[in-house]
Coordinates of C-alpha atoms in Angstrom, one line a residue:
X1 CA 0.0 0.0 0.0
X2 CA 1.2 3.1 -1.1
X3 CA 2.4 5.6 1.8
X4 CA 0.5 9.5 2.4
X5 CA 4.3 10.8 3.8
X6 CA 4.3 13.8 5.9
X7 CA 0.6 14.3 7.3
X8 CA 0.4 17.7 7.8
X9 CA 2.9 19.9 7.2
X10 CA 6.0 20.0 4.3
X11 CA 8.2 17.0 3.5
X12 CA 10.8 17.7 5.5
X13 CA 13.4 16.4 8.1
X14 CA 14.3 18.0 11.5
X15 CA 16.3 20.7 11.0
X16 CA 17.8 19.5 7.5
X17 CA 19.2 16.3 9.1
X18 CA 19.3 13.4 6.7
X19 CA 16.5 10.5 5.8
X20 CA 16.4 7.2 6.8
X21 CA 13.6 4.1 6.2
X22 CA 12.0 2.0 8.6
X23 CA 11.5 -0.4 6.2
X24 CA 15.2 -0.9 5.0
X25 CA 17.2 -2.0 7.9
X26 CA 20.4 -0.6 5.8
X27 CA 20.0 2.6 6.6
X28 CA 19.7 2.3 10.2
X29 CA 23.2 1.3 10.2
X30 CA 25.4 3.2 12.7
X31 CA 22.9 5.5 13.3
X32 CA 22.7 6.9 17.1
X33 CA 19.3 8.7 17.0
X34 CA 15.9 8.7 14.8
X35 CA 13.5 11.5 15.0
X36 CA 9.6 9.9 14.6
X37 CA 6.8 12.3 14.1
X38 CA 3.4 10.9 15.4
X39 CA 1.3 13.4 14.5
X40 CA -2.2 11.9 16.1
X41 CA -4.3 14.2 18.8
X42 CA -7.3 12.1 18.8
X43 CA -6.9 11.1 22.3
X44 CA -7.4 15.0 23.2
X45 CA -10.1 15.7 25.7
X46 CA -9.9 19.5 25.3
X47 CA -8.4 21.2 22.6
X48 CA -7.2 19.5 19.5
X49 CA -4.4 20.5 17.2
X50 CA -1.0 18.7 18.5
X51 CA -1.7 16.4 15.0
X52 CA 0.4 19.3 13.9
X53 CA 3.4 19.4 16.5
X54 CA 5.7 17.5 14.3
X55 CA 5.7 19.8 11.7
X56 CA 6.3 22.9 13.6
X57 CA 8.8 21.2 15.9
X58 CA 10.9 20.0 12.6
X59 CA 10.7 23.7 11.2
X60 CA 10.7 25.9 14.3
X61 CA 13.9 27.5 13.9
X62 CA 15.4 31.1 12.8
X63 CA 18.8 29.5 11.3
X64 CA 20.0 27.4 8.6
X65 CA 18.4 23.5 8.0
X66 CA 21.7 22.7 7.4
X67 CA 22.0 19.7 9.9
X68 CA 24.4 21.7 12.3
X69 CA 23.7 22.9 15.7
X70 CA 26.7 23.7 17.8
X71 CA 25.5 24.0 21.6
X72 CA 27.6 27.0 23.1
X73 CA 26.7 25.5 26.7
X74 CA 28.2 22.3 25.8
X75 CA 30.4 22.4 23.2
X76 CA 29.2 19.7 20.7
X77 CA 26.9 19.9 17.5
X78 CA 24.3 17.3 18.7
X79 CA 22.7 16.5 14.5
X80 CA 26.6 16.3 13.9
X81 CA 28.6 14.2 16.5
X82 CA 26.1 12.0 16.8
X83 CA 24.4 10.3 13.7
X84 CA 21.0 11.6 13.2
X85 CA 18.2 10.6 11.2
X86 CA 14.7 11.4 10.6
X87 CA 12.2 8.7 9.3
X88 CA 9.1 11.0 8.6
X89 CA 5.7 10.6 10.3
X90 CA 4.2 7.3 11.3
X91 CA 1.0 7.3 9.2
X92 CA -2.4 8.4 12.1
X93 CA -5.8 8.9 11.4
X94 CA -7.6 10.9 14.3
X95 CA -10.5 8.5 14.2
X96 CA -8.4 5.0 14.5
X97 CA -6.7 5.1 17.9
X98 CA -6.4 1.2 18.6
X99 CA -4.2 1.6 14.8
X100 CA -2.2 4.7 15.4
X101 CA -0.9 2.8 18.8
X102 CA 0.2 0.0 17.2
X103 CA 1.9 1.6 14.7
X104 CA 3.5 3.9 16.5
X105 CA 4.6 1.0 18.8
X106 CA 6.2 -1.1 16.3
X107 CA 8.1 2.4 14.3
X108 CA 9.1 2.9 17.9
X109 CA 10.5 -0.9 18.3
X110 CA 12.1 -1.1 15.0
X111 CA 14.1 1.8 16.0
X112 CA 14.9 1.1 19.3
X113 CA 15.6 -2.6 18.4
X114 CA 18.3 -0.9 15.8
X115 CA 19.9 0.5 18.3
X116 CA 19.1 3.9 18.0
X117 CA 18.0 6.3 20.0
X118 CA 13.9 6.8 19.4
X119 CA 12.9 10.8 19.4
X120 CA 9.7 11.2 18.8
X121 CA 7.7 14.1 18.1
X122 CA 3.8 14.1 19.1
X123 CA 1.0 14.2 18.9
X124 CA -0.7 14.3 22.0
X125 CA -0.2 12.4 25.2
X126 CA -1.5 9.0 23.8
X127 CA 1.3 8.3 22.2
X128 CA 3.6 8.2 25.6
X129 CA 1.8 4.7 25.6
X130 CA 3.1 3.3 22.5
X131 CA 6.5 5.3 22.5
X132 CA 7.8 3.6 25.9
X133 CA 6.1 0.3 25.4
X134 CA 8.2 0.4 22.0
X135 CA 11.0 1.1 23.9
X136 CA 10.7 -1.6 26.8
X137 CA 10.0 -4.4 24.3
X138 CA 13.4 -4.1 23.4
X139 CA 15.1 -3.2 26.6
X140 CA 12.9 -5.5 28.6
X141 CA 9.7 -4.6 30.2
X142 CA 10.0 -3.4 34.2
X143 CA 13.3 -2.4 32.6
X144 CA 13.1 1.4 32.2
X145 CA 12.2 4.1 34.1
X146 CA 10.0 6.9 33.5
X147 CA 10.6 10.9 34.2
X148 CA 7.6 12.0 33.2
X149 CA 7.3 15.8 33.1
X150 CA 4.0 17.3 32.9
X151 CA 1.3 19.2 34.6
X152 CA -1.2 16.4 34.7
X153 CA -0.6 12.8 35.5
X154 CA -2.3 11.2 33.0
X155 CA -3.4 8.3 35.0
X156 CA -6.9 8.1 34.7
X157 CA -8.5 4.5 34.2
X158 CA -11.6 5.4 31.6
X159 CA -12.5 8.9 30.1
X160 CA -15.4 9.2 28.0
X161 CA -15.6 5.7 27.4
X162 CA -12.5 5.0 26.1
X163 CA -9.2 3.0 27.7
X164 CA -7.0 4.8 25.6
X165 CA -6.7 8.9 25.4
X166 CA -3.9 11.5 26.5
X167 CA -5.4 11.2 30.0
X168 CA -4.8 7.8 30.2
X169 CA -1.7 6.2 29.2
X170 CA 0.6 6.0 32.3
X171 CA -1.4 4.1 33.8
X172 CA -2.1 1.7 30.8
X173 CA 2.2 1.8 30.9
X174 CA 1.9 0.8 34.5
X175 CA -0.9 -2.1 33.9
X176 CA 0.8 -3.3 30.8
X177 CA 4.2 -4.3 32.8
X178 CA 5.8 -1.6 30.5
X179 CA 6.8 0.8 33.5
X180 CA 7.0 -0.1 37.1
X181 CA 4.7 1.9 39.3
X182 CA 7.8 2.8 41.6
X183 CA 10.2 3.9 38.7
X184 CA 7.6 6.5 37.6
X185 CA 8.8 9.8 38.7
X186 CA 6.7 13.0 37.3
X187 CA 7.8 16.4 37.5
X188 CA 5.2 19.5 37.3
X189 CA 2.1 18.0 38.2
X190 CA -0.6 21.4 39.5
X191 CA -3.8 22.0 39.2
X192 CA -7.3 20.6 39.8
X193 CA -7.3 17.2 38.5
X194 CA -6.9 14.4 38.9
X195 CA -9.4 13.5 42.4
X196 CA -9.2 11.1 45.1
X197 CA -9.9 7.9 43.5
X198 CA -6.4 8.6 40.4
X199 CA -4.1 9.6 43.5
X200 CA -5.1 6.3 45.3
X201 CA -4.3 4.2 42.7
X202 CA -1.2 6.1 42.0
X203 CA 0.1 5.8 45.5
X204 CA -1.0 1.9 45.3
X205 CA 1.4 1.9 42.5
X206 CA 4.4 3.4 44.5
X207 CA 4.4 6.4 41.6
X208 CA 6.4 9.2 42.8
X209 CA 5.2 13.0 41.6
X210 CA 6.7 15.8 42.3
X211 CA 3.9 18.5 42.3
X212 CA 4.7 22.6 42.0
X213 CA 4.4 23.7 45.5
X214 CA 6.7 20.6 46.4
X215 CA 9.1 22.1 43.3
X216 CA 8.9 25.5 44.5
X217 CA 10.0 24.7 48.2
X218 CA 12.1 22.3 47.7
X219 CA 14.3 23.6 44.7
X220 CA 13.8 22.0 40.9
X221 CA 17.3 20.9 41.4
X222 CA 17.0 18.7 44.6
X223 CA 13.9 17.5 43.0
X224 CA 15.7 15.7 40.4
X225 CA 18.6 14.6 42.0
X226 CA 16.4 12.5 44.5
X227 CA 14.4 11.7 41.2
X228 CA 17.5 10.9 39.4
X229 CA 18.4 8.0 42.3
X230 CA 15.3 6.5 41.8
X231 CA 15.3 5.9 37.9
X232 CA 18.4 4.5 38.2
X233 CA 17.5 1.8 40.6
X234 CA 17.2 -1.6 39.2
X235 CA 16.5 0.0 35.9
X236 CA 18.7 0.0 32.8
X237 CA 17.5 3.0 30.9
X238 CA 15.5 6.0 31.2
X239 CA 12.4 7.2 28.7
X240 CA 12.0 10.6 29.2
X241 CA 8.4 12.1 28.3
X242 CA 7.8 15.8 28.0
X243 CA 4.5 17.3 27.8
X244 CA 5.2 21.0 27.2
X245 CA 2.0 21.9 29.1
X246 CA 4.3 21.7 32.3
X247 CA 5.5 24.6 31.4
X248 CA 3.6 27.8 32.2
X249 CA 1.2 29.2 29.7
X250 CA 3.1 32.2 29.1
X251 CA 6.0 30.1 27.8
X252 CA 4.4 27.7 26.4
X253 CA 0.7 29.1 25.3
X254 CA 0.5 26.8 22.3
X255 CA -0.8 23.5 24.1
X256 CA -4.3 22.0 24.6
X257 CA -4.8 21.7 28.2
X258 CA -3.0 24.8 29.5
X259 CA -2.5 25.1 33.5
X260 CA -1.2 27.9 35.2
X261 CA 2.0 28.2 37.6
X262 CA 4.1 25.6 35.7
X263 CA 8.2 26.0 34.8
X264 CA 9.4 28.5 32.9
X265 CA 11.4 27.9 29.9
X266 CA 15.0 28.1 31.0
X267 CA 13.7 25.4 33.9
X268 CA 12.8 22.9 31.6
X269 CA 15.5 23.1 28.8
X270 CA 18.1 22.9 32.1
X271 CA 15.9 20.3 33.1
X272 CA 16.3 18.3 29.9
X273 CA 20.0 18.8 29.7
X274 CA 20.8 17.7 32.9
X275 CA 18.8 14.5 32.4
X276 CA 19.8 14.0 28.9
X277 CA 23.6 14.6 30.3
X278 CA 23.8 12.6 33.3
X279 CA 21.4 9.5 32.6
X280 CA 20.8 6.8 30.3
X281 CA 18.4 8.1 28.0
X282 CA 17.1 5.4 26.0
X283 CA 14.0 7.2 24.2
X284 CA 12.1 10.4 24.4
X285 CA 8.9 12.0 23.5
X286 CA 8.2 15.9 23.3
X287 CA 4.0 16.5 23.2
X288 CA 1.1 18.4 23.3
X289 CA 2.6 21.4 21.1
X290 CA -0.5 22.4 19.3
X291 CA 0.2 25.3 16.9
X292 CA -3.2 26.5 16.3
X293 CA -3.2 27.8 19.9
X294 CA 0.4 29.3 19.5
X295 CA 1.4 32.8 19.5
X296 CA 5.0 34.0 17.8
X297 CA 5.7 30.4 17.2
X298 CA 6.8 30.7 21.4
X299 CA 5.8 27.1 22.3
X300 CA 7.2 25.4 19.0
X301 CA 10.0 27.0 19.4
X302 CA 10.5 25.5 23.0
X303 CA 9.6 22.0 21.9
X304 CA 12.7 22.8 19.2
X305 CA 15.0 23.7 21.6
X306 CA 14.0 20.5 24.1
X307 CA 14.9 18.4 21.2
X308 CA 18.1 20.2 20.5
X309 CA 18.9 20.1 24.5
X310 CA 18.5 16.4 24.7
X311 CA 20.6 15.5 21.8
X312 CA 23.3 17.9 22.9
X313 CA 23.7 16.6 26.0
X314 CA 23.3 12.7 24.8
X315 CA 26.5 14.4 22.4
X316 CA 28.5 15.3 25.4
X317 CA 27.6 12.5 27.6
X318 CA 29.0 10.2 24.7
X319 CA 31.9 11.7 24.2
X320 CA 33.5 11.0 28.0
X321 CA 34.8 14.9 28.1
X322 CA 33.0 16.0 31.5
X323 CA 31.4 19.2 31.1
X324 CA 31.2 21.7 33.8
X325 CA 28.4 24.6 33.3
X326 CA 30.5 27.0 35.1
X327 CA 32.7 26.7 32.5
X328 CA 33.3 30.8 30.9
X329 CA 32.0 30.5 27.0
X330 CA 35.5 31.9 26.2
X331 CA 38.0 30.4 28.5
X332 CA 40.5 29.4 25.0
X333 CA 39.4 25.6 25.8

């Protein structure tokens, strides 16, 4: 069957970076990382839109798509000292959910069961479910850990009939054997939902979340490094998911469930460095960027730079030079 190609938006490849093919296992070769767009919101129970996040996360950026990006933080060109490739969208049609899951899952697999690192760009929060059950079915489920960064857990059992949904899939993750309850750590959680019943079950699973007011007293950076000893522990690798609603609307506006009093920008693109720097990142989503509700390209732009964060800092991990970030920009080294 013939495939559509890039859903919606312009054939092209994150940041200029070159092609690869699911489908031919020769050019997977050597490669480090593969960029996946899974451009489905039809698990949205809000505001739709993210079907177009790839797109604008592949494009959202004022210089060349030349397949360059020298970090001045960290030294490296992430699309250049490490092998980069981008193997389009996964075909998803917003009224076949059950499909778009396993589809994504098994792009996700073959990519991870390559080797590479699997980068994917959403979509809305369904796809967390596929994405790291792709991941664990090569690394072993109960295997990886999850840092989960978000302002809602996305644990609810069954919303508006329906198993599946960008409300639902950590806990599907958890049922499934994918996850384990007590290597879940989630950063950013605020706001009014979800109620009783979800934060039972969650603390029946031994799910650790870190919610704002927690954040704010205790410092971001304690906050990780406590999360940091957890994912680590009995685990192999790390899938890091990113919904860009944990950041606060004003720095992230483009999104479909916005909640107020999340990160800022700078705390989340730190955040994702540090992660991406000191762990063993073994896949990564970035979601919810909807571009319909964006202003000034801000939150595309952001889900760009997260991208660009975590493969600088997989870069600089990979090359055993340690990097310190009090480093002066232009100390001659």
């Amino acid at each position: 069957m013939t495939r559509y190609g890039p859903m919606y938006g312009p054939d092209i490849t994150f940041l200029g970076v070159d092609r690869c093919d699911l489908t031919d296992p020769a050019s997977l070769e050597g490669v480090d990382v593969v960029i996946l767009g899974a451009p489905f919101d039809g698990g949205t129970s809000h505001r739709p839109g993210a079907r177009f996040g790839p797109s604008a996360l592949r494009q959202a950026c004022y210089l060349a798509h030349d397949g360059s990006r020298p970090s001045l933080a960290l030294r490296v060109d992430g699309l250049r000292d490490l092998t980069v490739r981008d193997a389009g969208d996964v075909e998803c049609f917003s009224g076949d959910l059950e499909t778009s899951i396993r589809d994504i899952e098994a792009a996700v697999h073959t990519v991870a069961a390559s080797g590479a690192i699997p980068v994917v760009l959403g979509g809305d929060h369904s796809i967390a479910l596929p994405d790291a059950r792709g991941v664990a079915r090569h690394h072993g489920f109960g295997r990886v850990s999850m840092i989960h960064f978000d302002a809602h857990a996305d644990t609810g059992d069954i919303e508006f009939g329906h198993l599946y949904g960008h409300g639902q899939p950590m806990r599907r993750l958890i049922e499934s054997g994918a996850i384990r309850g007590d290597r879940f750590l989630q950063i950013g959680l605020r706001g009014y939902w979800p109620g009783p019943e979800v934060l039972s079950w969650m603390a029946a699973q031994n799910m650790r979340s870190y919610e704002m007011t927690e954040i704010v007293h205790r410092g971001l950076s304690e906050c990780l490094t406590e999360a940091f000893a957890i994912a680590l522990d009995d685990c192999d690798g790390v899938f890091l998911s990113i919904d860009i609603d944990v950041c606060d609307p004003g720095h992230a506006p483009g999104t479909g469930t916005p909640e107020p009093g999340g990160l800022s920008a700078r705390e989340l693109l730190d955040s994702v460095r540090r992660i991406c720097y000191e762990l063993p990142v073994v896949g990564l989503e970035v979601v919810e960027v909807a571009p319909p509700y964006d202003h000034a390209d801000i939150t595309a732009l952001l889900g760009n730079r997260v991208v660009l964060e975590a493969l600088s800092a997989i870069a600089r991990r990979r090359s055993g030079d340690p990097w310190d970030p009090r480093r002066p920009l232009l100390d001659g080294r």
